[in-house]
């Protein structure tokens, strides 16, 4: 796991937290390898912990990947690379060329979060006044564009063990299992034209034009139909076709593609109705297809059905090349350094990495079963704590995941032996 980061550690000031997370990954990973069966398939994973709690949850996900992989005879090589505020600190740009190059060469990218930069124990919104190209968040958009990952999969699943964590009524949340497919590299996020100007009245104007082309809609709709077909064959496309031209075309193309998938039941909802229905009766949804901005909003809204954004994994996929696998929660600087955050979103992102990134379904299921087992054994981080369960921190949750993956793993004095 040396890579770019290892070289830079010597010459530049790396946030202390980042160094310790890196060391921790080394130590625990080398121990886990002992429990492995002889490996036969090799993959390289680019690991980009990024900022804030990314540095806490990613080591947990790396451990889970390595152990589940080794149990399936996979040899995973991890290459840690800087991104976001951590990269700005190291080399002055949020997405160093080397990070993008090595991410492109990898088999999959495991990303923590980009956002505010963390300085030891004081959390500073350090880059807020920087120009756009020097903000940590820009790295995420550049990485998505660079890897051409146009489809964003955000599953919303209510685990039976966690039904009490919901913000909705328990009987509303029970059994919810939704896959949100969000277009990721077009639409209003990638707008042309966009910018700032002054109108004839001398009034300052900011503008950003949403547009979707037929081929862009077809591209993402095909992904959604194919995924819906493997699920419960119900696809709900979400737009604002009463008002927005991009949405009108979106609806027309999705309707047309529906003819190619007679087995998939297609419906269309306006974004406002969809938001309401996600809260009122979420079980009606199976697969949801939507654009970049509506998808951003409704995936956070839907996160409150399971009850914590700390449970939400995601995958960003292209037609070929490595995908990006990332917990949805972001860098959460206020929670950083306390060992309280929930690593399950990152661990479930690791399962998605196996499933969609490496096509290693058995390893994916091992991780998902381990998560379920840990919950059965009553372990909960603070965000999902309910009466009668056991409160644990991020690291301990990670250790329990490893135990659930392989009973031979043991822990003494907080270290794996
Ligand atoms: C997300 C985030 C990003 C997005 C931001 C950080 C650019 O909110 O992944 O949901 O809107 O895509
Ligand atoms: Mn978001």
mmCIF file of C-alpha atoms in Angstrom, residues 188-361:
data_model
loop_
_atom_site.group_PDB
_atom_site.id
_atom_site.type_symbol
_atom_site.label_atom_id
_atom_site.label_comp_id
_atom_site.label_asym_id
_atom_site.label_seq_id
_atom_site.Cartn_x
_atom_site.Cartn_y
_atom_site.Cartn_z
ATOM 1 C CA UNK A 188 -27.446 20.185 -14.506
ATOM 2 C CA UNK A 189 -24.215 19.220 -12.717
ATOM 3 C CA UNK A 190 -22.469 19.155 -16.068
ATOM 4 C CA UNK A 191 -24.279 22.195 -17.434
ATOM 5 C CA UNK A 192 -23.361 24.227 -20.509
ATOM 6 C CA UNK A 193 -23.873 27.117 -20.430
ATOM 7 C CA UNK A 194 -23.337 28.003 -16.826
ATOM 8 C CA UNK A 195 -21.797 30.895 -14.997
ATOM 9 C CA UNK A 196 -22.395 34.358 -13.640
ATOM 10 C CA UNK A 197 -23.440 37.431 -15.561
ATOM 11 C CA UNK A 198 -25.310 40.701 -15.184
ATOM 12 C CA UNK A 199 -28.707 41.275 -16.787
ATOM 13 C CA UNK A 200 -30.026 44.431 -18.481
ATOM 14 C CA UNK A 201 -31.254 45.748 -15.140
ATOM 15 C CA UNK A 202 -27.733 45.488 -13.784
ATOM 16 C CA UNK A 203 -28.807 42.602 -11.571
ATOM 17 C CA UNK A 204 -26.241 39.890 -10.884
ATOM 18 C CA UNK A 205 -27.328 36.515 -12.281
ATOM 19 C CA UNK A 206 -26.088 32.973 -11.656
ATOM 20 C CA UNK A 207 -27.222 30.344 -14.142
ATOM 21 C CA UNK A 208 -26.772 26.675 -14.857
ATOM 22 C CA UNK A 209 -28.665 25.054 -17.703
ATOM 23 C CA UNK A 210 -30.020 21.550 -17.395
ATOM 24 C CA UNK A 211 -29.958 19.469 -20.524
ATOM 25 C CA UNK A 212 -30.153 15.769 -21.324
ATOM 26 C CA UNK A 213 -29.561 14.337 -24.768
ATOM 27 C CA UNK A 214 -31.428 11.291 -26.053
ATOM 28 C CA UNK A 215 -28.265 9.198 -25.972
ATOM 29 C CA UNK A 216 -27.510 10.226 -22.384
ATOM 30 C CA UNK A 217 -31.007 9.236 -21.277
ATOM 31 C CA UNK A 218 -30.834 5.959 -23.192
ATOM 32 C CA UNK A 219 -27.453 5.165 -21.663
ATOM 33 C CA UNK A 220 -28.639 5.416 -18.056
ATOM 34 C CA UNK A 221 -32.137 4.066 -18.765
ATOM 35 C CA UNK A 222 -30.633 0.851 -20.195
ATOM 36 C CA UNK A 223 -28.706 0.336 -16.936
ATOM 37 C CA UNK A 224 -31.887 0.886 -14.939
ATOM 38 C CA UNK A 225 -34.007 -1.479 -17.032
ATOM 39 C CA UNK A 226 -31.359 -4.200 -16.825
ATOM 40 C CA UNK A 227 -31.123 -3.847 -13.061
ATOM 41 C CA UNK A 228 -34.915 -3.693 -12.613
ATOM 42 C CA UNK A 229 -35.207 -6.907 -14.618
ATOM 43 C CA UNK A 230 -32.939 -8.674 -12.125
ATOM 44 C CA UNK A 231 -34.975 -7.336 -9.212
ATOM 45 C CA UNK A 232 -38.771 -7.175 -8.979
ATOM 46 C CA UNK A 233 -39.177 -5.829 -12.546
ATOM 47 C CA UNK A 234 -40.711 -2.522 -11.477
ATOM 48 C CA UNK A 235 -39.096 0.653 -12.713
ATOM 49 C CA UNK A 236 -40.241 4.099 -11.632
ATOM 50 C CA UNK A 237 -38.708 6.981 -13.565
ATOM 51 C CA UNK A 238 -38.668 10.280 -11.668
ATOM 52 C CA UNK A 239 -38.613 13.633 -13.480
ATOM 53 C CA UNK A 240 -40.301 17.031 -13.730
ATOM 54 C CA UNK A 241 -41.730 16.550 -17.208
ATOM 55 C CA UNK A 242 -44.537 19.070 -16.610
ATOM 56 C CA UNK A 243 -42.006 21.917 -16.571
ATOM 57 C CA UNK A 244 -38.495 21.001 -17.718
ATOM 58 C CA UNK A 245 -37.588 20.232 -21.333
ATOM 59 C CA UNK A 246 -34.794 17.885 -20.250
ATOM 60 C CA UNK A 247 -37.393 15.925 -18.286
ATOM 61 C CA UNK A 248 -39.834 15.881 -21.202
ATOM 62 C CA UNK A 249 -37.219 14.208 -23.384
ATOM 63 C CA UNK A 250 -36.224 11.957 -20.479
ATOM 64 C CA UNK A 251 -39.787 10.679 -20.125
ATOM 65 C CA UNK A 252 -40.184 10.172 -23.871
ATOM 66 C CA UNK A 253 -36.995 8.093 -24.127
ATOM 67 C CA UNK A 254 -37.695 6.017 -21.013
ATOM 68 C CA UNK A 255 -41.209 5.269 -22.302
ATOM 69 C CA UNK A 256 -39.770 4.206 -25.665
ATOM 70 C CA UNK A 257 -37.168 1.955 -24.075
ATOM 71 C CA UNK A 258 -39.895 0.355 -22.002
ATOM 72 C CA UNK A 259 -41.182 -1.258 -25.209
ATOM 73 C CA UNK A 260 -37.935 -3.246 -25.370
ATOM 74 C CA UNK A 261 -38.545 -4.560 -21.845
ATOM 75 C CA UNK A 262 -42.130 -5.844 -21.817
ATOM 76 C CA UNK A 263 -41.408 -7.782 -18.620
ATOM 77 C CA UNK A 264 -40.605 -4.562 -16.728
ATOM 78 C CA UNK A 265 -43.528 -2.530 -15.404
ATOM 79 C CA UNK A 266 -42.674 1.141 -16.014
ATOM 80 C CA UNK A 267 -44.182 4.099 -14.189
ATOM 81 C CA UNK A 268 -43.351 7.808 -14.144
ATOM 82 C CA UNK A 269 -43.566 10.132 -11.171
ATOM 83 C CA UNK A 270 -42.890 13.829 -10.821
ATOM 84 C CA UNK A 271 -40.099 14.519 -8.347
ATOM 85 C CA UNK A 272 -42.379 16.237 -5.825
ATOM 86 C CA UNK A 273 -44.842 13.333 -5.803
ATOM 87 C CA UNK A 274 -41.964 10.855 -5.634
ATOM 88 C CA UNK A 275 -40.579 12.627 -2.548
ATOM 89 C CA UNK A 276 -43.978 12.440 -0.894
ATOM 90 C CA UNK A 277 -44.518 8.800 -1.813
ATOM 91 C CA UNK A 278 -41.080 7.763 -0.592
ATOM 92 C CA UNK A 279 -42.159 8.871 2.855
ATOM 93 C CA UNK A 280 -45.820 7.790 2.639
ATOM 94 C CA UNK A 281 -45.464 4.325 1.108
ATOM 95 C CA UNK A 282 -41.853 3.455 0.243
ATOM 96 C CA UNK A 283 -42.554 -0.264 -0.238
ATOM 97 C CA UNK A 284 -44.250 0.525 -3.559
ATOM 98 C CA UNK A 285 -40.811 1.216 -5.075
ATOM 99 C CA UNK A 286 -38.402 -1.317 -6.470
ATOM 100 C CA UNK A 287 -36.014 0.410 -8.922
ATOM 101 C CA UNK A 288 -36.035 4.201 -9.285
ATOM 102 C CA UNK A 289 -34.404 5.910 -12.262
ATOM 103 C CA UNK A 290 -33.670 9.616 -12.130
ATOM 104 C CA UNK A 291 -31.295 12.411 -13.118
ATOM 105 C CA UNK A 292 -28.280 13.757 -11.291
ATOM 106 C CA UNK A 293 -29.946 16.425 -9.153
ATOM 107 C CA UNK A 294 -33.235 14.745 -8.296
ATOM 108 C CA UNK A 295 -31.200 11.634 -7.518
ATOM 109 C CA UNK A 296 -28.966 13.560 -5.141
ATOM 110 C CA UNK A 297 -31.971 14.859 -3.236
ATOM 111 C CA UNK A 298 -34.112 11.752 -3.078
ATOM 112 C CA UNK A 299 -31.243 9.468 -2.125
ATOM 113 C CA UNK A 300 -30.621 11.531 1.018
ATOM 114 C CA UNK A 301 -34.355 11.688 1.667
ATOM 115 C CA UNK A 302 -34.621 7.927 1.276
ATOM 116 C CA UNK A 303 -31.672 7.442 3.640
ATOM 117 C CA UNK A 304 -34.009 8.317 6.466
ATOM 118 C CA UNK A 305 -36.076 5.201 5.765
ATOM 119 C CA UNK A 306 -33.325 2.898 7.099
ATOM 120 C CA UNK A 307 -32.667 5.718 9.581
ATOM 121 C CA UNK A 308 -29.035 6.622 9.070
ATOM 122 C CA UNK A 309 -26.928 7.834 6.205
ATOM 123 C CA UNK A 310 -24.255 5.691 7.865
ATOM 124 C CA UNK A 311 -25.941 2.636 6.371
ATOM 125 C CA UNK A 312 -25.938 3.761 2.748
ATOM 126 C CA UNK A 313 -23.435 2.391 0.260
ATOM 127 C CA UNK A 314 -23.091 3.410 -3.366
ATOM 128 C CA UNK A 315 -21.490 2.413 -6.626
ATOM 129 C CA UNK A 316 -20.658 4.628 -9.600
ATOM 130 C CA UNK A 317 -20.212 2.619 -12.772
ATOM 131 C CA UNK A 318 -19.214 3.215 -16.369
ATOM 132 C CA UNK A 319 -19.472 0.968 -19.424
ATOM 133 C CA UNK A 320 -16.028 -0.427 -18.733
ATOM 134 C CA UNK A 321 -13.111 0.412 -16.503
ATOM 135 C CA UNK A 322 -13.104 0.715 -12.737
ATOM 136 C CA UNK A 323 -16.136 1.850 -10.786
ATOM 137 C CA UNK A 324 -16.110 4.029 -7.678
ATOM 138 C CA UNK A 325 -17.497 2.508 -4.477
ATOM 139 C CA UNK A 326 -18.245 4.978 -1.739
ATOM 140 C CA UNK A 327 -20.346 5.412 1.393
ATOM 141 C CA UNK A 328 -22.926 8.158 0.787
ATOM 142 C CA UNK A 329 -22.364 9.940 4.133
ATOM 143 C CA UNK A 330 -19.535 12.318 3.233
ATOM 144 C CA UNK A 331 -16.649 13.517 5.392
ATOM 145 C CA UNK A 332 -18.743 14.459 8.484
ATOM 146 C CA UNK A 333 -15.947 16.508 10.097
ATOM 147 C CA UNK A 334 -17.852 17.033 13.330
ATOM 148 C CA UNK A 335 -17.819 13.305 13.956
ATOM 149 C CA UNK A 336 -14.255 12.736 12.902
ATOM 150 C CA UNK A 337 -11.659 11.396 15.339
ATOM 151 C CA UNK A 338 -14.120 10.141 17.936
ATOM 152 C CA UNK A 339 -14.365 6.552 16.749
ATOM 153 C CA UNK A 340 -18.139 6.815 16.790
ATOM 154 C CA UNK A 341 -19.119 6.740 13.118
ATOM 155 C CA UNK A 342 -20.833 3.831 11.459
ATOM 156 C CA UNK A 343 -18.538 1.909 9.096
ATOM 157 C CA UNK A 344 -21.386 -0.189 7.669
ATOM 158 C CA UNK A 345 -21.980 2.120 4.680
ATOM 159 C CA UNK A 346 -18.319 1.704 3.748
ATOM 160 C CA UNK A 347 -18.412 -2.052 4.376
ATOM 161 C CA UNK A 348 -21.556 -2.403 2.268
ATOM 162 C CA UNK A 349 -19.817 -0.321 -0.426
ATOM 163 C CA UNK A 350 -17.053 -2.940 -0.286
ATOM 164 C CA UNK A 351 -19.725 -5.583 -0.967
ATOM 165 C CA UNK A 352 -20.883 -3.530 -3.971
ATOM 166 C CA UNK A 353 -17.252 -3.343 -5.101
ATOM 167 C CA UNK A 354 -17.099 -7.135 -5.172
ATOM 168 C CA UNK A 355 -20.512 -7.476 -6.859
ATOM 169 C CA UNK A 356 -20.437 -4.747 -9.494
ATOM 170 C CA UNK A 357 -16.744 -3.901 -9.715
ATOM 171 C CA UNK A 358 -15.050 -7.309 -9.683
ATOM 172 C CA UNK A 359 -18.073 -9.520 -10.425
ATOM 173 C CA UNK A 360 -17.187 -11.571 -7.364
ATOM 174 C CA UNK A 361 -20.686 -12.303 -6.145
#
